[in-house]
Amino acid sequence: FKHGICTVEILDAKTKDKLCFLDKVEPNATIGEIKSMFHKSHPQWYAARQSIRLDPKGKSLKDEDVLQHLPVGTTATFYFRDLGAQISWVTVFLTEYGGPLLLYLMFYFRVPFIYAPKYDFTTSKHWVVHLACMCHSFHYLKRLLETLFVHRFSHGTMPLRNIFKNCTYYWGFAAWMAYYINHPLYTPPIRYYINHPLYTPPPIYGEQQVRIALIIFLFCQVGNFSIHIALRNLRPPGSKTRKIPYPTKNPFTWIFLLVSCPNYTYELGSWFGFTLMTQCLPVAFFTAVGFIQMTVWAKGKHRSYLKEFRDYPPLRSPILPFVL
Amino acid sequence: MASTEEDGSVEEKENNNKKRTKSAIAVAWLTFYNIAMTAGWLVLAMAMMRFYIQKGTHKGLYKSIARTLKFFQTIALVEVVHCAIGIVRTSVIVTGVQVCSRIFMVWFITNSIKQIQNEESVILFLAVWTFTEITRYSFYTFNLLNHLPYFIKWARYNMFIIMYPLGVAGELLTIYTALPYVRKTGMLSMRLPNKYNVSFDYYYFLVIVMLSYIPLFPQLYFHMLRQRRKVLLGEIIVEKDE
């Protein structure tokens, strides 16, 4: 181990230019502290966009890593890579979820320039359309509140370009779905008696289908929230440690017995319910795309759980019990 | 759009290493496939030239080669499978997009909209495609056989400079000419109300397709230019970081 004082030099990972020379660095200084010192000499590179590594092509060192525990001499040489403009996760989530919430309501209230002028500020005559608006708004409101009060993020920031990509996805799909559900020519779920000899128009609403859909939707919303609370309670405030999640007293968390990422399972269930409720192809499409993306994420998380924990429960699947 | 290949220069060097690790069956199959496709597009080229020489006009030319064109262009879907199973080292998505855009032109434009089949723009992009595909497939064939004549390499990495823009011009003009007919017939379109609560307007879809050439074409073109500098001029290019 080292005594006394160390010096740190930081080189550009690509050009190998000397960017910064820090003398009088404590051996027990963390990478995070070194990043702050580097930021002072190069104010345009705030700590979140610095990637400090031992090798130009190697992995980034963590903020918690301590200088004297790294394989360096009394003069440490680090390589710096600019990660590009960063934006906080909270900002991204609020923008991502706020957009769909507002956009859907604009379509629901039939704000001008969306539909034909004679429909401006009218409301749909189908009660399922009102129900769908409440469900959609509830879902995104829940997400916003969870972002502010429930979630604990392991990374503080992400690259700025992600916000454009993510917002395009969420806002685009929200607008596409909302357009059709709130359209004056929207067709609600209908129970088909058309071939019955005693059929008399007008058709009856598929009340049963909508009722079942609503139950599925609400069940999965509660389930998803339960999982988020359970995951939050796994991690004490300010820590970045990871533990295996287990079922709690809340029955909605018992799905942890069968699935690694039940938050995604419940999310899929919610959107499936919403698809059934609205009987709208764009919604089905959105559910399918979300399912694919969440499966990719679930498989990744499942794999990292297996890698990190020797005693990981073998019965669990990534997202769908026994299936996927 | 005309087909491009992800890695040009890397292909050259790595092809030799690849072959030692690639199975003999894969090499045999790919050689067969590329020879067959070279032959197919040669047949197409000769049929087109023969028609024009005999009839003196391009009217009816498309109809005469339509079946052969559809056959060989559709078979190209198998190239996506090649990438997916790893016997060809190119991204599945890049190949998929290229093949799909060709399939789209053949099946959803020229095959479905009969009124534009005698347009000059159709002959233009067909000629470009034929030339490009013969060059491309013979390039792969000779590469697999380890005997690449320089003129084929030269053609592959130089002819695209004029072929690419010409092909894009032919395709765009064709779609543009087809628009009024799409509007009139309302083909492949769905209107509200319907029980799926969705609508699709093929006319506006085509307009969006045409507009998408604006960002996509320069990217592919400059990619090919960079590949050319690497392969033919041996330039070392410092890649921009993501």
Coordinates of C-alpha atoms in Angstrom, one line a residue, chain A residues 25-323:
Chain A
V25 CA -3.6 13.9 -4.6
E26 CA -4.4 11.9 -1.5
P27 CA -3.9 8.1 -2.0
N28 CA -7.4 7.6 -0.6
A29 CA -9.0 10.0 -3.1
T30 CA -11.8 8.5 -5.2
I31 CA -12.3 8.7 -8.9
G32 CA -15.3 10.9 -8.3
E33 CA -13.0 13.4 -6.5
I34 CA -10.5 13.3 -9.3
K35 CA -13.3 14.0 -11.8
S36 CA -14.2 17.1 -9.8
M37 CA -10.6 18.3 -9.9
F38 CA -10.4 17.6 -13.6
H39 CA -13.6 19.5 -14.1
K40 CA -12.0 22.6 -12.4
S41 CA -9.3 22.7 -15.0
H42 CA -11.6 21.9 -17.9
P43 CA -15.0 23.4 -17.0
Q44 CA -16.7 22.2 -20.2
W45 CA -16.4 18.6 -19.1
Y46 CA -18.5 18.2 -16.0
A47 CA -18.0 15.0 -14.0
A48 CA -21.0 13.2 -15.5
R49 CA -19.6 13.3 -19.0
Q50 CA -16.1 12.1 -18.0
S51 CA -15.1 8.5 -18.7
I52 CA -11.9 7.8 -16.8
R53 CA -10.1 4.6 -17.5
L54 CA -6.7 2.9 -16.9
D55 CA -6.5 1.8 -20.5
P56 CA -7.5 3.9 -23.5
K57 CA -9.8 1.1 -24.8
G58 CA -10.7 -0.2 -21.4
K59 CA -13.8 0.0 -19.2
S60 CA -14.7 3.2 -17.3
L61 CA -13.6 3.3 -13.7
K62 CA -16.4 3.8 -11.1
D63 CA -16.7 7.0 -9.1
E64 CA -16.3 5.0 -5.9
D65 CA -13.0 3.4 -6.9
V66 CA -10.2 4.5 -4.6
L67 CA -6.8 5.6 -6.1
Q68 CA -4.6 3.5 -3.8
H69 CA -6.6 0.3 -4.6
L70 CA -6.0 0.7 -8.4
P71 CA -3.0 -0.9 -10.1
V72 CA -1.1 2.4 -10.5
G73 CA 2.3 3.7 -9.2
T74 CA 2.7 6.9 -7.2
T75 CA 2.1 8.7 -10.5
A76 CA -1.2 7.4 -11.9
T77 CA -1.9 7.8 -15.6
F78 CA -5.5 7.8 -16.6
Y79 CA -7.2 8.1 -20.0
F80 CA -10.1 10.4 -20.6
R81 CA -13.0 10.0 -23.0
D82 CA -15.8 12.6 -23.4
L83 CA -19.2 10.8 -23.2
G84 CA -20.9 13.8 -24.8
A85 CA -23.5 16.0 -23.3
Q86 CA -25.4 14.2 -20.5
I87 CA -28.9 14.7 -19.2
S88 CA -30.2 13.4 -15.9
W89 CA -32.5 10.3 -15.9
V90 CA -35.2 12.2 -14.0
T91 CA -35.3 14.9 -16.6
V92 CA -35.6 12.3 -19.3
F93 CA -38.4 10.3 -17.6
L94 CA -40.4 13.4 -16.9
T95 CA -40.2 14.6 -20.5
E96 CA -40.8 11.1 -21.9
Y97 CA -44.0 10.6 -19.8
G98 CA -45.3 14.1 -19.6
G99 CA -45.6 14.2 -23.4
P100 CA -47.9 11.2 -23.8
L101 CA -50.1 12.4 -20.9
L102 CA -50.6 15.9 -22.5
L103 CA -50.8 14.7 -26.1
Y104 CA -53.5 12.1 -25.4
L105 CA -55.6 14.7 -23.6
M106 CA -55.3 17.0 -26.6
F107 CA -56.7 14.3 -28.8
Y108 CA -59.4 13.4 -26.2
F109 CA -60.6 17.0 -26.0
R110 CA -60.4 17.2 -29.8
V111 CA -58.3 20.3 -29.9
P112 CA -58.5 22.2 -33.3
F113 CA -56.4 21.1 -36.4
I114 CA -56.5 17.4 -35.5
Y115 CA -59.9 16.3 -36.8
A116 CA -62.4 18.1 -39.1
P117 CA -63.4 21.5 -37.7
K118 CA -67.0 20.5 -37.0
Y119 CA -65.7 18.1 -34.3
D120 CA -63.5 20.7 -32.5
F121 CA -63.9 20.5 -28.7
T122 CA -66.6 17.9 -29.0
T123 CA -66.5 14.7 -26.9
S124 CA -66.9 11.1 -28.0
K125 CA -70.3 9.5 -27.5
H126 CA -68.7 6.1 -26.6
W127 CA -68.2 5.6 -22.8
V128 CA -65.2 3.3 -23.5
V129 CA -63.4 6.3 -25.0
H130 CA -63.8 8.2 -21.7
L131 CA -62.6 5.1 -19.8
A132 CA -59.6 4.7 -22.1
C133 CA -58.6 8.3 -21.5
M134 CA -58.8 7.8 -17.8
C135 CA -56.7 4.7 -17.9
H136 CA -54.1 6.1 -20.2
S137 CA -53.8 9.3 -18.1
F138 CA -53.7 7.3 -14.9
H139 CA -50.9 5.1 -16.3
Y140 CA -48.6 8.1 -17.2
L141 CA -49.5 10.0 -14.1
K142 CA -48.4 7.0 -12.1
R143 CA -45.2 6.8 -14.0
L144 CA -44.4 10.5 -13.4
L145 CA -45.1 10.1 -9.7
E146 CA -43.0 7.0 -9.5
T147 CA -40.1 8.8 -11.2
L148 CA -40.3 11.6 -8.6
F149 CA -40.9 9.5 -5.5
V150 CA -40.3 5.8 -5.9
H151 CA -37.5 5.0 -8.3
R152 CA -33.9 4.9 -7.2
F153 CA -31.5 5.3 -10.2
S154 CA -28.1 3.6 -10.3
H155 CA -26.8 5.9 -13.0
G156 CA -27.3 9.7 -12.6
T157 CA -27.2 10.6 -16.3
M158 CA -27.5 9.3 -19.8
P159 CA -26.3 10.7 -23.2
L160 CA -28.3 13.7 -24.4
R161 CA -29.2 12.1 -27.7
N162 CA -31.3 9.5 -25.8
I163 CA -33.9 12.0 -24.9
F164 CA -34.7 12.6 -28.6
K165 CA -34.9 9.0 -29.4
N166 CA -37.0 8.1 -26.4
C167 CA -39.4 11.0 -26.7
T168 CA -39.9 10.3 -30.4
Y169 CA -40.9 6.8 -29.4
Y170 CA -43.3 7.6 -26.6
W171 CA -44.7 10.8 -28.0
G172 CA -45.1 9.3 -31.5
F173 CA -46.9 6.2 -30.4
A174 CA -49.1 8.2 -27.9
A175 CA -50.2 10.5 -30.7
W176 CA -50.8 7.7 -33.1
M177 CA -53.0 5.7 -30.6
A178 CA -54.8 8.7 -29.3
Y179 CA -55.7 9.9 -32.8
Y180 CA -57.7 6.7 -33.5
I181 CA -59.2 6.1 -30.1
N182 CA -60.6 9.7 -29.9
H183 CA -61.5 9.8 -33.6
P184 CA -65.2 10.8 -34.4
L185 CA -65.3 7.6 -36.5
Y186 CA -64.0 5.3 -33.7
T187 CA -65.6 1.9 -33.5
P188 CA -65.8 0.5 -29.9
P189 CA -65.7 -3.2 -29.2
I190 CA -68.9 -4.8 -30.4
R191 CA -70.5 -8.1 -29.4
Y192 CA -71.2 -9.8 -32.7
Y193 CA -74.8 -11.0 -33.1
I194 CA -74.9 -10.0 -36.7
N195 CA -75.6 -13.4 -38.0
H196 CA -78.3 -14.1 -35.5
P197 CA -81.7 -14.3 -37.1
L198 CA -83.2 -12.0 -34.4
Y199 CA -80.4 -9.5 -34.7
T200 CA -81.6 -5.9 -34.5
P201 CA -79.3 -2.9 -35.1
P202 CA -77.9 -0.8 -33.5
P203 CA -75.1 -3.2 -32.2
I204 CA -74.6 -3.7 -28.5
Y205 CA -71.3 -2.6 -27.0
G206 CA -68.9 -5.4 -26.1
E207 CA -69.4 -4.5 -22.4
Q208 CA -68.0 -7.7 -21.3
Q209 CA -64.8 -7.3 -23.3
V210 CA -64.3 -3.8 -21.9
R211 CA -65.0 -5.0 -18.4
I212 CA -62.5 -7.8 -18.5
A213 CA -60.0 -5.5 -20.1
L214 CA -60.4 -2.9 -17.3
I215 CA -59.9 -5.6 -14.7
I216 CA -56.7 -6.8 -16.3
F217 CA -55.5 -3.2 -16.7
L218 CA -56.1 -2.2 -13.1
F219 CA -54.7 -5.5 -11.7
C220 CA -51.5 -5.0 -13.7
Q221 CA -51.2 -1.3 -12.7
V222 CA -51.3 -2.3 -9.0
G223 CA -49.0 -5.2 -9.7
N224 CA -46.5 -3.0 -11.5
F225 CA -46.6 -0.4 -8.6
S226 CA -46.1 -3.2 -6.0
I227 CA -43.0 -4.4 -7.8
H228 CA -41.6 -0.8 -8.0
I229 CA -42.1 -0.4 -4.3
A230 CA -40.5 -3.8 -3.6
L231 CA -37.5 -3.0 -5.7
R232 CA -37.1 0.4 -4.0
N233 CA -37.1 -1.2 -0.6
L234 CA -34.3 -3.5 -1.7
R235 CA -31.9 -0.6 -1.9
P236 CA -31.3 1.7 1.0
P237 CA -31.3 5.4 0.2
G238 CA -28.0 6.6 -1.5
S239 CA -26.6 3.2 -2.0
K240 CA -25.9 1.5 -5.3
T241 CA -25.8 -2.1 -4.0
R242 CA -27.7 -4.8 -5.8
K243 CA -29.6 -7.7 -4.2
I244 CA -31.9 -10.5 -5.4
P245 CA -35.5 -9.4 -5.2
Y246 CA -37.8 -11.8 -3.3
P247 CA -41.6 -12.0 -2.8
T248 CA -42.9 -9.9 0.1
K249 CA -46.2 -10.0 2.1
N250 CA -47.9 -8.2 -0.9
P251 CA -49.5 -11.0 -3.0
F252 CA -48.7 -9.0 -6.2
T253 CA -45.0 -9.6 -5.5
W254 CA -45.4 -13.4 -5.3
I255 CA -44.8 -13.4 -9.1
F256 CA -41.1 -13.0 -8.2
L257 CA -41.1 -16.8 -7.6
L258 CA -41.5 -17.3 -11.4
V259 CA -40.1 -14.2 -13.0
S260 CA -37.0 -12.0 -12.8
C261 CA -38.5 -8.8 -14.0
P262 CA -42.2 -8.8 -13.0
N263 CA -42.4 -5.1 -13.5
Y264 CA -42.2 -5.7 -17.3
T265 CA -44.6 -8.6 -17.0
Y266 CA -47.2 -6.4 -15.4
E267 CA -46.5 -3.6 -17.8
L268 CA -47.1 -5.9 -20.7
G269 CA -50.3 -7.0 -19.1
S270 CA -51.5 -3.4 -18.7
W271 CA -51.0 -2.7 -22.3
F272 CA -52.6 -5.9 -23.3
G273 CA -55.6 -4.9 -21.3
F274 CA -55.6 -1.5 -22.9
T275 CA -55.5 -3.1 -26.4
L276 CA -58.5 -5.3 -25.5
M277 CA -60.4 -2.3 -24.1
T278 CA -59.9 0.0 -27.2
Q279 CA -59.7 -2.7 -29.9
C280 CA -57.3 -0.5 -31.8
L281 CA -54.6 -1.8 -34.1
P282 CA -52.0 0.9 -33.3
V283 CA -52.4 0.0 -29.6
A284 CA -51.7 -3.6 -30.4
F285 CA -48.7 -2.5 -32.3
F286 CA -47.4 -0.4 -29.4
T287 CA -48.0 -3.3 -27.1
A288 CA -46.0 -5.7 -29.4
V289 CA -43.1 -3.3 -29.8
G290 CA -43.0 -2.7 -26.1
F291 CA -43.1 -6.4 -25.5
I292 CA -40.1 -7.0 -27.7
Q293 CA -38.1 -4.2 -26.1
M294 CA -39.0 -5.3 -22.6
T295 CA -38.1 -8.9 -23.3
V296 CA -34.6 -7.8 -24.5
W297 CA -34.2 -5.8 -21.3
A298 CA -35.5 -8.6 -19.1
K299 CA -33.2 -11.1 -20.7
G300 CA -30.3 -8.8 -20.1
K301 CA -31.2 -8.2 -16.5
H302 CA -31.8 -12.0 -15.9
R303 CA -28.4 -12.8 -17.4
S304 CA -26.7 -10.2 -15.1
Y305 CA -28.6 -11.6 -12.1
L306 CA -27.3 -15.1 -12.9
K307 CA -23.8 -13.8 -13.4
E308 CA -23.7 -11.8 -10.2
F309 CA -25.5 -14.2 -7.8
R310 CA -24.4 -17.8 -7.5
D311 CA -27.6 -18.7 -5.5
Y312 CA -30.1 -17.2 -8.0
P313 CA -33.4 -19.1 -7.9
P314 CA -33.4 -21.4 -10.9
L315 CA -37.2 -21.5 -11.4
R316 CA -37.3 -17.9 -12.6
S317 CA -37.7 -16.9 -16.3
P318 CA -36.9 -13.4 -17.5
I319 CA -40.3 -12.0 -18.3
L320 CA -43.0 -14.7 -18.9
P321 CA -43.3 -17.6 -16.4
F322 CA -41.8 -20.8 -17.9
V323 CA -42.0 -19.4 -21.4

